[in-house]
JSON list of C-alpha atoms in Angstrom, two decimals:
[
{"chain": "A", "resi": 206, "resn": "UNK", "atom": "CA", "xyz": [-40.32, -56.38, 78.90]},
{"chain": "A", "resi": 207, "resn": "UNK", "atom": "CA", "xyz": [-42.99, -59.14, 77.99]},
{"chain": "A", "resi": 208, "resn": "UNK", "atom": "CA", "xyz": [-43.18, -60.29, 81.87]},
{"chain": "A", "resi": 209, "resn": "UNK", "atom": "CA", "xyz": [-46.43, -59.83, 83.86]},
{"chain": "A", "resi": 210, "resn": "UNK", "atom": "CA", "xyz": [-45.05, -59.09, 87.86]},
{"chain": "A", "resi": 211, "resn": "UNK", "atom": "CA", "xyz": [-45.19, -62.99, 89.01]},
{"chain": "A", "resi": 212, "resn": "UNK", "atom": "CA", "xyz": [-43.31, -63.89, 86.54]},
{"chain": "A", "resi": 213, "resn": "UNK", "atom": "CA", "xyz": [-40.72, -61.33, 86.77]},
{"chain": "A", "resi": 214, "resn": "UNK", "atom": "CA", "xyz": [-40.47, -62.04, 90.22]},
{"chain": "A", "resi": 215, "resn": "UNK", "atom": "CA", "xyz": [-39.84, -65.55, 89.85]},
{"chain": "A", "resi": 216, "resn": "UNK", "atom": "CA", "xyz": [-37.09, -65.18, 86.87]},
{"chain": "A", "resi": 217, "resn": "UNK", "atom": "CA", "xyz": [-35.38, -62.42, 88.77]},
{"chain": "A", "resi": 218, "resn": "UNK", "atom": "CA", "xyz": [-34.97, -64.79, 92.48]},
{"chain": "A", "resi": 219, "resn": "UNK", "atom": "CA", "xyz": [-34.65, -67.74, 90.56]},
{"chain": "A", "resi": 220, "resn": "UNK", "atom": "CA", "xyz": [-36.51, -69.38, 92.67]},
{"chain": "A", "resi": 221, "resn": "UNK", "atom": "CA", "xyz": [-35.57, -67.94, 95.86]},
{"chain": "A", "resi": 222, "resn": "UNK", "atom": "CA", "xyz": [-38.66, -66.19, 96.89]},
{"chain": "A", "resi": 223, "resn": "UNK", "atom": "CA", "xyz": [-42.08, -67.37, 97.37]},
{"chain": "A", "resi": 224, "resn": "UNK", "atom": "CA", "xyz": [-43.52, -63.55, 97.57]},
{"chain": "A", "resi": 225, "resn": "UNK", "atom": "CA", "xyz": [-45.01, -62.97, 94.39]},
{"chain": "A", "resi": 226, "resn": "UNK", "atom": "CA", "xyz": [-47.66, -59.70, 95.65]},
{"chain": "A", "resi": 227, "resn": "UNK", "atom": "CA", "xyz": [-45.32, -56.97, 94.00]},
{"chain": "A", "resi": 228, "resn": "UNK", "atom": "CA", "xyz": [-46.82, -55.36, 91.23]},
{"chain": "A", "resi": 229, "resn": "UNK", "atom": "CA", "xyz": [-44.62, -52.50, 90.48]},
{"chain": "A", "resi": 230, "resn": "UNK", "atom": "CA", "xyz": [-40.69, -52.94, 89.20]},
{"chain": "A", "resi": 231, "resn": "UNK", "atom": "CA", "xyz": [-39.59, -50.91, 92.46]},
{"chain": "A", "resi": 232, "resn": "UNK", "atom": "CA", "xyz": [-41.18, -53.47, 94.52]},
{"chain": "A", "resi": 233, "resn": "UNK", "atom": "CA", "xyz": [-39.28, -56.38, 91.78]},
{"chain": "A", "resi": 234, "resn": "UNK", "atom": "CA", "xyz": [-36.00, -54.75, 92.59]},
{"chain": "A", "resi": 235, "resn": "UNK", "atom": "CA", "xyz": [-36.76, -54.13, 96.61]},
{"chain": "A", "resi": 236, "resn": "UNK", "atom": "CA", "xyz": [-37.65, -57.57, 96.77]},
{"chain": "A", "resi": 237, "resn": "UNK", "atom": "CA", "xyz": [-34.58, -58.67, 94.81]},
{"chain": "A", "resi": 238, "resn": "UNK", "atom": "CA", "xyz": [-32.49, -57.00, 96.99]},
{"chain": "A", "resi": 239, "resn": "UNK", "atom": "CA", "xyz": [-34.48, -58.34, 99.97]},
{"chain": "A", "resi": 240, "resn": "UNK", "atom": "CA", "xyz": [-33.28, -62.05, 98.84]},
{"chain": "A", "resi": 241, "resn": "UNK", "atom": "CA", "xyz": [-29.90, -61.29, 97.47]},
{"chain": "A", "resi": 242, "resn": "UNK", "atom": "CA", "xyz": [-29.16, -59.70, 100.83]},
{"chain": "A", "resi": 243, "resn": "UNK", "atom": "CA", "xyz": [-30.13, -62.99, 102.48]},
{"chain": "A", "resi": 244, "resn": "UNK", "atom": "CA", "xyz": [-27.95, -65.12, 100.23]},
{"chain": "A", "resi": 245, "resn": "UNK", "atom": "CA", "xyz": [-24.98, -62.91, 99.94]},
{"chain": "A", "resi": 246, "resn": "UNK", "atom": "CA", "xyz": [-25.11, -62.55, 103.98]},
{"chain": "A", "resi": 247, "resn": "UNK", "atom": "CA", "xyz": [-24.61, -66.12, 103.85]},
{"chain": "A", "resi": 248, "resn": "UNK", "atom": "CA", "xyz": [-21.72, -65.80, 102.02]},
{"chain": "A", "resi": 249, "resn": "UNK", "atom": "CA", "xyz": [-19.94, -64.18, 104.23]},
{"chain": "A", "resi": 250, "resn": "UNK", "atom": "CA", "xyz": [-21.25, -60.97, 105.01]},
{"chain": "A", "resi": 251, "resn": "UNK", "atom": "CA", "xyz": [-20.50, -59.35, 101.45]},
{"chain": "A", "resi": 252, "resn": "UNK", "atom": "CA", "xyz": [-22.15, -56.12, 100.79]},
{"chain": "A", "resi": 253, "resn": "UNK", "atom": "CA", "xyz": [-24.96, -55.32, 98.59]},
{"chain": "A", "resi": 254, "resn": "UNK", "atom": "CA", "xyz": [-22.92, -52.52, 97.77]},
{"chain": "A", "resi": 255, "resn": "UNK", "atom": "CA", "xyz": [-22.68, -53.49, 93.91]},
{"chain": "A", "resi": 256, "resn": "UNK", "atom": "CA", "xyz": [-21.53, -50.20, 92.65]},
{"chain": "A", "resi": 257, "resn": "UNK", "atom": "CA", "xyz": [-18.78, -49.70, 95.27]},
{"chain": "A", "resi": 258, "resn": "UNK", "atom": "CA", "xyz": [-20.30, -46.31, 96.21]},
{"chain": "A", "resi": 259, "resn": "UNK", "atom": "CA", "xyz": [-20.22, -46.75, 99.58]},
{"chain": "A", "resi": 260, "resn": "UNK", "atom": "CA", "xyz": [-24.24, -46.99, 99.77]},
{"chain": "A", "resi": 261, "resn": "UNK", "atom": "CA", "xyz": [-26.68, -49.29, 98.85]},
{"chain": "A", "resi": 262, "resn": "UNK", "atom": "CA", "xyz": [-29.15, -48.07, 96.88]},
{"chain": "A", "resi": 263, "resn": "UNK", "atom": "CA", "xyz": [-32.25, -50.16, 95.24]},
{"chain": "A", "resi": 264, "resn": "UNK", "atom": "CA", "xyz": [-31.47, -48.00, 91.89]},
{"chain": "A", "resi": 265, "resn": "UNK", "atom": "CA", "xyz": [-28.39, -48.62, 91.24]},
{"chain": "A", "resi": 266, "resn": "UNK", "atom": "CA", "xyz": [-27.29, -51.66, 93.29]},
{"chain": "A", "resi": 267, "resn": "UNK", "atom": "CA", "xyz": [-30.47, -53.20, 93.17]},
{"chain": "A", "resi": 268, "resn": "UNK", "atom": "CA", "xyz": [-31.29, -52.79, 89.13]},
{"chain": "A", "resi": 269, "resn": "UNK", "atom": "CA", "xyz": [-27.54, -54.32, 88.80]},
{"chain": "A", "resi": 270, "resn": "UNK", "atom": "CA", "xyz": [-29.01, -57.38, 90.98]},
{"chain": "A", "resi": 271, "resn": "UNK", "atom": "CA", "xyz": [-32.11, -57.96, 89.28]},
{"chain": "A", "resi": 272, "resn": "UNK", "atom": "CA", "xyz": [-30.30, -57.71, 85.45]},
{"chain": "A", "resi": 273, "resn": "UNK", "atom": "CA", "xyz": [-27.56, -59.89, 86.73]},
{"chain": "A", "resi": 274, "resn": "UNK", "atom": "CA", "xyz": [-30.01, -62.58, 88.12]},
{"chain": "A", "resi": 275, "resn": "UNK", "atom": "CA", "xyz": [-32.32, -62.16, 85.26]},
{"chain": "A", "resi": 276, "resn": "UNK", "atom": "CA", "xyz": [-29.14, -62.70, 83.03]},
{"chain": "A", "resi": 277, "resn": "UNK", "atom": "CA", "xyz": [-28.27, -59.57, 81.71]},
{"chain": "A", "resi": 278, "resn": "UNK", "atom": "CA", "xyz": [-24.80, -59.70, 80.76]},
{"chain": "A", "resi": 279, "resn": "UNK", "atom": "CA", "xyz": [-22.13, -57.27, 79.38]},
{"chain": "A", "resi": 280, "resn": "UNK", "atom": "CA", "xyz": [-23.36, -53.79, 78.27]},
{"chain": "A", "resi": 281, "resn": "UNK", "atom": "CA", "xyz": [-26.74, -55.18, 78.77]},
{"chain": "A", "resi": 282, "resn": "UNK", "atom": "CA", "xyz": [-25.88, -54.88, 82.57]},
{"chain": "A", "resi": 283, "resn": "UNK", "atom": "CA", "xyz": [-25.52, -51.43, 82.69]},
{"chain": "A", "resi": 284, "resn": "UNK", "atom": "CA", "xyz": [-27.01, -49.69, 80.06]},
{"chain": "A", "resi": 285, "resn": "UNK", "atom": "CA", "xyz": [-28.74, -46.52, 81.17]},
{"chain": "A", "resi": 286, "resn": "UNK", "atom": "CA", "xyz": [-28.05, -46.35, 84.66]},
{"chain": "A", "resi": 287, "resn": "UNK", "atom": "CA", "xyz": [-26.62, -43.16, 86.08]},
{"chain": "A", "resi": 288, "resn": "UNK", "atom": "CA", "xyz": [-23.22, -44.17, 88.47]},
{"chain": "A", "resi": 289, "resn": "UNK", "atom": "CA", "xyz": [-22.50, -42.08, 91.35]},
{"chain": "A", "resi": 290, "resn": "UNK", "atom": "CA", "xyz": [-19.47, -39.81, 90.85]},
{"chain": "A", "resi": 291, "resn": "UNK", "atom": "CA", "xyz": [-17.67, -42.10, 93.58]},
{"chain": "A", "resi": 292, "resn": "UNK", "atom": "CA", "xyz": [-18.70, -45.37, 92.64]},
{"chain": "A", "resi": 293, "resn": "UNK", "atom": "CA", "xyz": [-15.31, -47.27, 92.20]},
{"chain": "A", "resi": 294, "resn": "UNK", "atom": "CA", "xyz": [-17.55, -50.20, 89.85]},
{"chain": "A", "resi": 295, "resn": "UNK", "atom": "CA", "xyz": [-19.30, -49.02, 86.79]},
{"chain": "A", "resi": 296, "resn": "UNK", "atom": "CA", "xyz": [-17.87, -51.19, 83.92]},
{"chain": "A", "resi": 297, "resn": "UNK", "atom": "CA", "xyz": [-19.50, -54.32, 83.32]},
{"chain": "A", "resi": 298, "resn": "UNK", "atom": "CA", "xyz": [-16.46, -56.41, 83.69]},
{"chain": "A", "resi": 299, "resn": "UNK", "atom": "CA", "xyz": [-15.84, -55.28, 87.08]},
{"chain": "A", "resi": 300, "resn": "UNK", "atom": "CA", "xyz": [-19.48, -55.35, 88.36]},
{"chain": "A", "resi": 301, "resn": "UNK", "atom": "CA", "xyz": [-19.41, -58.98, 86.80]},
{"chain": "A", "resi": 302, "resn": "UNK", "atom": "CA", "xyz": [-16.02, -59.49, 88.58]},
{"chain": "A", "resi": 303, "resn": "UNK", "atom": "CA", "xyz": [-18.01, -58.64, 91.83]},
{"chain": "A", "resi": 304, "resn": "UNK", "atom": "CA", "xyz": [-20.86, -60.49, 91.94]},
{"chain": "A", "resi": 305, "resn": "UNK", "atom": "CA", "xyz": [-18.87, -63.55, 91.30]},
{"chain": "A", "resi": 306, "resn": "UNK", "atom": "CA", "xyz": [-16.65, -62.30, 94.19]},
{"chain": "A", "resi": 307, "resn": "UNK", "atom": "CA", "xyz": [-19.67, -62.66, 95.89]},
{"chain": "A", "resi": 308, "resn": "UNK", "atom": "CA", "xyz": [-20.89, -66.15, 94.82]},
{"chain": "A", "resi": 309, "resn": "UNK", "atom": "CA", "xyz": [-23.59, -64.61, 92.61]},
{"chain": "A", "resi": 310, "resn": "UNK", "atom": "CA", "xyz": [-24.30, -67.29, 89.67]},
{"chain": "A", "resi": 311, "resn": "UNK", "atom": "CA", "xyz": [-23.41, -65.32, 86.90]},
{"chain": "A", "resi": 312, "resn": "UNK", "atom": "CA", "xyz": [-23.88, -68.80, 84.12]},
{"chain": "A", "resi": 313, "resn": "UNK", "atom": "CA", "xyz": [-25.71, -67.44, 81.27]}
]
């Protein structure tokens, strides 16, 4: 995707982390969802439940995380990823809808 790891990390926390030592894109979106549990806990205590599933998993919930804070927007949010049967979010407008919901900065 034309980023080496550091600077992936830093565009997907905006800012928010200062652990750079991941090298693979598991450990991008395990540290994503690391930070984004931090900041949505302060927000309430809002679940990193993206999907609306029921569970929070790094490769669904966590990929939606890292596009959303690296600015994916639209299709571009969930294009390719495999929903859970019971998720009750897999359209972008209502993942979008969420994250806002959840004071995620969504500004393009």
């Amino acid at each position: 995707f034309g980023f080496t790891p550091t600077a992936a990390t830093a565009a997907a926390y905006g800012g928010m982390s200062t652990d750079y030592s991941c090298s693979y894109g598991s450990d991008v979106v395990a540290l994503v969802a690391k930070n984004a549990a931090t900041k949505l806990s302060d927000q309430g205590g809002v679940s990193l439940d993206i999907d609306g599933d029921g569970t929070v998993n790094p490769l669904v919930d966590g990929l939606l995380l890292w596009r959303a804070y690296s600015g994916a927007r639209g299709a571009a949010l969930t294009a390719g990823i495999n929903f859970p049967s019971s998720a009750t979010r897999q359209t972008p407008a209502s993942i979008e809808s969420y994250l806002r919901l959840c004071n995620v900065d969504l500004a393009p």
